[in-house]
Structure formats: structure tokens, C-alpha cells
Short mmCIF file of C-alpha atoms in Angstrom, two decimals:
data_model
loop_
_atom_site.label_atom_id
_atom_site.label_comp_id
_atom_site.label_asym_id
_atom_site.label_seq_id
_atom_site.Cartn_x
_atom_site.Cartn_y
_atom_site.Cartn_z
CA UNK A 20 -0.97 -18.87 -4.54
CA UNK A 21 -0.64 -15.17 -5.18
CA UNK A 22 3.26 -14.90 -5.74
CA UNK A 23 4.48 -15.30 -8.61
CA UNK A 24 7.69 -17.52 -8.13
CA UNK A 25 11.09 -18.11 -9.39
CA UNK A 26 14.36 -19.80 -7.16
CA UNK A 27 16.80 -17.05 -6.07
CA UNK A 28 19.94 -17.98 -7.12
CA UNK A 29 21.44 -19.78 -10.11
CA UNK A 30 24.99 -20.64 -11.08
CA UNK A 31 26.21 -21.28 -14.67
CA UNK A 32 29.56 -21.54 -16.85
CA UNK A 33 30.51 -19.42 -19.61
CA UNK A 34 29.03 -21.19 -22.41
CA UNK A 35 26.59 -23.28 -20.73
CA UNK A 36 22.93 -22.91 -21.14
CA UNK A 37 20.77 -21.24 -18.26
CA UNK A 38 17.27 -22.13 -17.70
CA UNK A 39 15.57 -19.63 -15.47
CA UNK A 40 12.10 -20.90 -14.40
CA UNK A 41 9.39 -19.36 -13.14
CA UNK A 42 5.25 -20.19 -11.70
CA UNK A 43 2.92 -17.41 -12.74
CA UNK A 44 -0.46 -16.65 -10.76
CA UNK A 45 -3.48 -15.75 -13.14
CA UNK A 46 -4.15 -18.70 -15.98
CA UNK A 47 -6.06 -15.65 -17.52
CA UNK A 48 -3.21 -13.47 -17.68
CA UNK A 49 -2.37 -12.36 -21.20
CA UNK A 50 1.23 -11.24 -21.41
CA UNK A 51 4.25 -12.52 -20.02
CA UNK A 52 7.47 -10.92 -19.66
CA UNK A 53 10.94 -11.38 -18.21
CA UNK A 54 12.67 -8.05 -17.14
CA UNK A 55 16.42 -8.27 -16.88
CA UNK A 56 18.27 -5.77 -13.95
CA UNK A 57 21.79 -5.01 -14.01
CA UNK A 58 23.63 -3.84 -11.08
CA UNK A 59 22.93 -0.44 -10.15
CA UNK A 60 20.27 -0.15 -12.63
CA UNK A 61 16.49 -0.17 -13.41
CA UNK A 62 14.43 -3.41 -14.90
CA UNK A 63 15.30 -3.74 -18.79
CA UNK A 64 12.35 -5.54 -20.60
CA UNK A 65 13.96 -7.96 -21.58
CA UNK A 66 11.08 -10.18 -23.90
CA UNK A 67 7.48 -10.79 -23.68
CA UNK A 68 5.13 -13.96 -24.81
CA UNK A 69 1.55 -13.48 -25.71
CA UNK A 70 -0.06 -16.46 -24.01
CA UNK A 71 -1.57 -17.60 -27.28
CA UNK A 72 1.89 -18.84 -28.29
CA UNK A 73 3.59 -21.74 -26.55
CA UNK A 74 7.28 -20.49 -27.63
CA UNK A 75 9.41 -17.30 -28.56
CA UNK A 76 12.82 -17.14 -29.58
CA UNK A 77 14.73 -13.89 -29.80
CA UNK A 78 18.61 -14.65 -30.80
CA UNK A 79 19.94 -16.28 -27.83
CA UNK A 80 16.87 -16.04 -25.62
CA UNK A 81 13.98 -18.61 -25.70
CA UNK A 82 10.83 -18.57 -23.85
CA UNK A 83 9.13 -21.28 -23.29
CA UNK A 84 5.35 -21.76 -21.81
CA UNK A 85 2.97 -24.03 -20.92
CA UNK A 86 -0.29 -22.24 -19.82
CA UNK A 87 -2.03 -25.86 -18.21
CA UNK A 88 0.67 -25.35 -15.82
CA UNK A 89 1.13 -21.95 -15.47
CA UNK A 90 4.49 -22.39 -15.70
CA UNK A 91 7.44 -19.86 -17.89
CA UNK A 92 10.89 -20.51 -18.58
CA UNK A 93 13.63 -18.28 -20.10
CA UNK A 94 16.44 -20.29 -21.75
CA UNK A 95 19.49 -18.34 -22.65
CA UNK A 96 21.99 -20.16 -24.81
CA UNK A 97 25.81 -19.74 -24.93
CA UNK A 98 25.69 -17.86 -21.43
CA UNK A 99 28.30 -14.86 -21.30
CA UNK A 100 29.67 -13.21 -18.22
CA UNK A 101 27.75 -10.22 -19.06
CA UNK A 102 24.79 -11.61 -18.74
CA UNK A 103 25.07 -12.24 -15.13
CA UNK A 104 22.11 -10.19 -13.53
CA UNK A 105 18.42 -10.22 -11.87
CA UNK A 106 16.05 -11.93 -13.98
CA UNK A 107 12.16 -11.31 -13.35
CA UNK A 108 9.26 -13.07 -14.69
CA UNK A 109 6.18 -10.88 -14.69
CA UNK A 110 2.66 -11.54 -15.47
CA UNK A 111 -0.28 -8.68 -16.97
CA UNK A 112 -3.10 -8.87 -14.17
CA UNK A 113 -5.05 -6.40 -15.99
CA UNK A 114 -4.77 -2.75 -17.89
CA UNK A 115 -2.30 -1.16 -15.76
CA UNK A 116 -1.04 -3.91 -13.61
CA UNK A 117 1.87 -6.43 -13.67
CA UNK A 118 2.54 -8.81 -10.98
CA UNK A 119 6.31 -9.70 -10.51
CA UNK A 120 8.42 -12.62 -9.40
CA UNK A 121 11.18 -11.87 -6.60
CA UNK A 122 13.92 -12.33 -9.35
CA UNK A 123 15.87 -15.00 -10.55
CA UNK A 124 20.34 -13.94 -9.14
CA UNK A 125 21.90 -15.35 -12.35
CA UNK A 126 25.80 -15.96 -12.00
CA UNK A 127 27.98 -16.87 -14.80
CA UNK A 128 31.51 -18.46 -13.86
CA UNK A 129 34.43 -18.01 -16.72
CA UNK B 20 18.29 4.38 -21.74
CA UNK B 21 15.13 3.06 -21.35
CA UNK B 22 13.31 6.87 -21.80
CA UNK B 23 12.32 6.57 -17.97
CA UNK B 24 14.84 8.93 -15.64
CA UNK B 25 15.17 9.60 -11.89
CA UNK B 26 16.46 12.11 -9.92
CA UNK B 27 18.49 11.71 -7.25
CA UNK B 28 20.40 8.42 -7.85
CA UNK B 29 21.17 8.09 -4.30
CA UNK B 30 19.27 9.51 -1.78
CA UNK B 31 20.12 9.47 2.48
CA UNK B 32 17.32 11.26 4.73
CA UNK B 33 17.25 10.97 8.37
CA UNK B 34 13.80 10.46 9.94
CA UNK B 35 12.86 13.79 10.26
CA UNK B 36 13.34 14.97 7.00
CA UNK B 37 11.06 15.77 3.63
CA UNK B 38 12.47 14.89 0.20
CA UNK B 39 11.29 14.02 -3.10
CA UNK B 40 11.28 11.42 -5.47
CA UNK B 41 11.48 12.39 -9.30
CA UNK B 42 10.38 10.42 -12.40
CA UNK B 43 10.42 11.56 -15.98
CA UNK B 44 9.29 9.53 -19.23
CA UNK B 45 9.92 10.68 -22.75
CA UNK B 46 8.20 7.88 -24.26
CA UNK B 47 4.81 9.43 -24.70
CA UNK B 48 3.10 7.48 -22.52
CA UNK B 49 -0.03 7.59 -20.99
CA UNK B 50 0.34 5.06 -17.49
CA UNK B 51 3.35 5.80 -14.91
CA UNK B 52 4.10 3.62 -11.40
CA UNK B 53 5.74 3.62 -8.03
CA UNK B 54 7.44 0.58 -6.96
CA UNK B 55 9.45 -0.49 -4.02
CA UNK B 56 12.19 -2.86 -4.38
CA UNK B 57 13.56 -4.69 -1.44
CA UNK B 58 16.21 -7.24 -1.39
CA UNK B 59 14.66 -10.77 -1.94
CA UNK B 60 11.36 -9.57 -2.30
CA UNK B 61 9.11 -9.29 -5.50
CA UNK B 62 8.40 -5.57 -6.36
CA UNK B 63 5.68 -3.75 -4.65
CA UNK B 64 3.39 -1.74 -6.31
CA UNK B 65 2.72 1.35 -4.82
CA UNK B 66 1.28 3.60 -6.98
CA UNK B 67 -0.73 3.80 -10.44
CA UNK B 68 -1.34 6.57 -12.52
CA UNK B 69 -2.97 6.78 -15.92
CA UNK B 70 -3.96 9.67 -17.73
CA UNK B 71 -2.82 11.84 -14.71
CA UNK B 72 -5.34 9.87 -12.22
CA UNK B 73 -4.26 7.65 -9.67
CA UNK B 74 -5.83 4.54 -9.96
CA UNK B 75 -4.38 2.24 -7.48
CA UNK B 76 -2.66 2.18 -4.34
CA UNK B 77 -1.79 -0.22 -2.36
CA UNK B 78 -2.43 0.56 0.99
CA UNK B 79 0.89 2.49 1.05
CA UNK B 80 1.24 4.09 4.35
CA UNK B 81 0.64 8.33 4.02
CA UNK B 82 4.11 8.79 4.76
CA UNK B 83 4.61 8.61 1.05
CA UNK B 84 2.67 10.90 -1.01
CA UNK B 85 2.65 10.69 -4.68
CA UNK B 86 1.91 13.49 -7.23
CA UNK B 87 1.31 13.13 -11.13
CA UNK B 88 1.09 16.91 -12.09
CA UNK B 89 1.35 15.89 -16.34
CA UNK B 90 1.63 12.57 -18.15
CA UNK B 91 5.42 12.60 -18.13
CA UNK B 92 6.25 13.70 -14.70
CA UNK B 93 5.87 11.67 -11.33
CA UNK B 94 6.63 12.69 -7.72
CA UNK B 95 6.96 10.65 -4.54
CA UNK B 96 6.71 13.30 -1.54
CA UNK B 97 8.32 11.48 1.91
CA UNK B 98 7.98 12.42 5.45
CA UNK B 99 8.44 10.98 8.62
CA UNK B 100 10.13 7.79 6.95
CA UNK B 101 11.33 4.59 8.69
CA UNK B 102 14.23 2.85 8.58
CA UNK B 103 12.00 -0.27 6.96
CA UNK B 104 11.65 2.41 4.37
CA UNK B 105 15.16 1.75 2.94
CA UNK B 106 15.05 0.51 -0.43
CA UNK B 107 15.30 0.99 -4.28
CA UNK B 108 12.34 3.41 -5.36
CA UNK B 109 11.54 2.50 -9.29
CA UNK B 110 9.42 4.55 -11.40
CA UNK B 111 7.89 2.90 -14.86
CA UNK B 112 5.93 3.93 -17.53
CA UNK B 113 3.32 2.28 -20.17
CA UNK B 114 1.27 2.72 -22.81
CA UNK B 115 -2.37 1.42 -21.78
CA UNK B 116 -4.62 -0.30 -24.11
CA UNK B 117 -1.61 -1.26 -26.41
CA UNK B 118 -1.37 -4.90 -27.13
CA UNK B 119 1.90 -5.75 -25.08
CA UNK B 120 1.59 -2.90 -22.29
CA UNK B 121 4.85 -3.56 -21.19
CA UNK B 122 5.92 -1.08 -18.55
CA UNK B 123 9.91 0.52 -19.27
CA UNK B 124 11.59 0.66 -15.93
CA UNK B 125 14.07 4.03 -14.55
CA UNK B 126 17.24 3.24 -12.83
CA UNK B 127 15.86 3.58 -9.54
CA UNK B 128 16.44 5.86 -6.41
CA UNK B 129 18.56 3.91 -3.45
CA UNK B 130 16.85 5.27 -0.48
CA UNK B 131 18.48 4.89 2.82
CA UNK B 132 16.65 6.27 5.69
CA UNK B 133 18.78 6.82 9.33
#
């Protein structure tokens, strides 16, 4: 399909691990990134993966991806309440253009 | 901060009215975008400019008007808006031709049109 896709909502505890996935469009795309919004606020980059690498891991965040699929995940470990937010998976189409998921609602419970 | 500002926050405009959208990057880049965000929707790309050109848009109705008078300022000029118009109005900026080309996001204009 043309959308890139992610589920809408996900629920978590404080302290749990949240796995945010996500199905990219273009097998030819070259970057991969997941934005992060906040309330109120504009998209924060949040990490990218080249899609010559099959895993990143930046302090608590890991991405994971597996290009026969065309499929991205975004792990964050020892979820805090402050992470609760919009997560987005986005894909580089080409030189200027980035195609992006609807946005993943993450919730974190105490 | 992300380096990427807009002005107004908040924005309410009956029908009727003209008003403008503006973006500012202090990043040095070369590449700046429209987006629309609506709730539960992916983000729609509106409008691409790079190196002061526009190079894209997607079939966004003339109602909206962009303008890119230098590499570090964007407009959106509206007119005659909807109420479907309603929605969070994101401006972005990128280097092009850098490896990653990620695109750093402002903190949006909440449009709501009466």
C-alpha cells in the first residue's frame, strides 16, 4: 500500500517496555526515522536508521528493522511518564520527501 | 528548540478572512515544508521548497498560497478557508543532499477556521 502504518493507541506501565511498530512503503527507501510530538508541540526527531543496518540503539531507545519485511520498530526501555506522546515512523521517498505514519498515541500509566 | 519557529501559535479566522502563516529556520538550511496535521491522519505534505523554489505541491487547493522569499523564511497566505481547513499547520526544514536529510519540525500553528 501507500500508507505507511503504525496502530493508534498504546498503553504501558511505568517501567515496562514499549514496542511501537510500524510498516513502511518503499523497500528502496534509505532512511528511517521516528519523530516524537509532545502535546502542544512540533515533531522532535527523535532517531534515524540507515537501512544498511538492521539495529540502532541510542540509551533507552532501540530500533529495530527488517528491510524483507519492510517492517520498523522502536523499543523504549524502562518507560517513564514523560515519555507519553505521538510517536511517528517516517520513511525518505527521495531528496526532499518523507512519507509519514499517522502516529503511534503512547500512554504510560504510574 | 528545534531552530524551526512559527508565528502565531494559535490562530482563529472566520471564512472570510486573509491571514498568514510564518516559518523561520536558523539552522542554515537549504529545503523548508508545509504540512497539515489532522487528528488521526498521517501528515500531509503540502508544500516543498529548496533553494527558494517550490518543488512540490500536492494538489493543495489555491486557497492556500505559499511564499519562500529567502532560504530561512516561509509563508502560507490563506483566503477563503473552510472549516475542513482546521488543523495544525507545521513548517520543517532540511538540509538536502546530506546523508540523513532529516527534516527539524516547528511547533506548529492550531488553525481553527469558523
Amino acid at each position: 500500500g501507500e500508507d505507511v502504518e503504525q496502530s493508534l493507541f498504546l498503553s504501558v506501565r511505568e517501567g515496562d517496555s514499549s514496542v511501537i511498530n510500524c510498516t513502511y512503503t518503499d523497500s528502496s527507501s534509505t532512511y528511517l526515522y521516528w519523530y516524537k510530538q509532545e502535546p502542544g508541540a512540533g515533531l522532535q526527531l527523535l532517531t534515524y536508521i540507515f537501512s544498511n543496518m538492521d539495529m540502532k540503539q541510542d540509551q533507552r531507545l532501540t530500533v529495530l528493522l527488517n528491510k524483507k519485511d519492510k517492517h520498523l520498530s522502536l523499543r523504549i526501555a524502562d518507560t517513564q511518564t514523560g515519555d507519553s506522546a505521538i510517536y511517528f515512523c517516517a520513511e525518505k521517498v527521495n531528496n526532499n520527501d518523507m512519507r509519514f505514519g499517522a502516529g503511534t498515541r503512547l500512554t504510560v500509566k504510574p | 528548540e528545534t531552530g524551526v519557529t512559527q508565528t502565531p501559535r494559535h490562530l482563529v479566522m472566520g471564512m472570510t478572512n486573509k491571514k498568514s502563516l510564518k516559518c523561520e529556520q536558523h539552522l542554515g538550511h537549504n529545503a523548508m515544508y508545509w504540512y497539515k496535521q489532522s487528528a488521526k491522519k498521517p501528515l500531509e505534505l503540502m508544500f516543498v521548497y529548496s533553494l527558494e523554489e517550490r518543488v512540490e505541491n500536492n494538489s493543495v487547493p489555491s486557497r492556500f498560497s505559499p511564499e519562500c522569499p529567502n532560504s530561512s523564511h516561509l509563508f502560507l497566505h490563506l483566503h477563503t478557508l473552510q472549516p475542513e481547513d482546521s488543523a495544525l499547520y507545521l513548517c520543517a526544514s532540511s538540509r538536502t543532499g546530506t546523508s540523513g536529510g532529516e527534516q527539524f519540525f516547528g511547533p506548529g500553528t492550531r488553525l481553527t477556521v469558523l
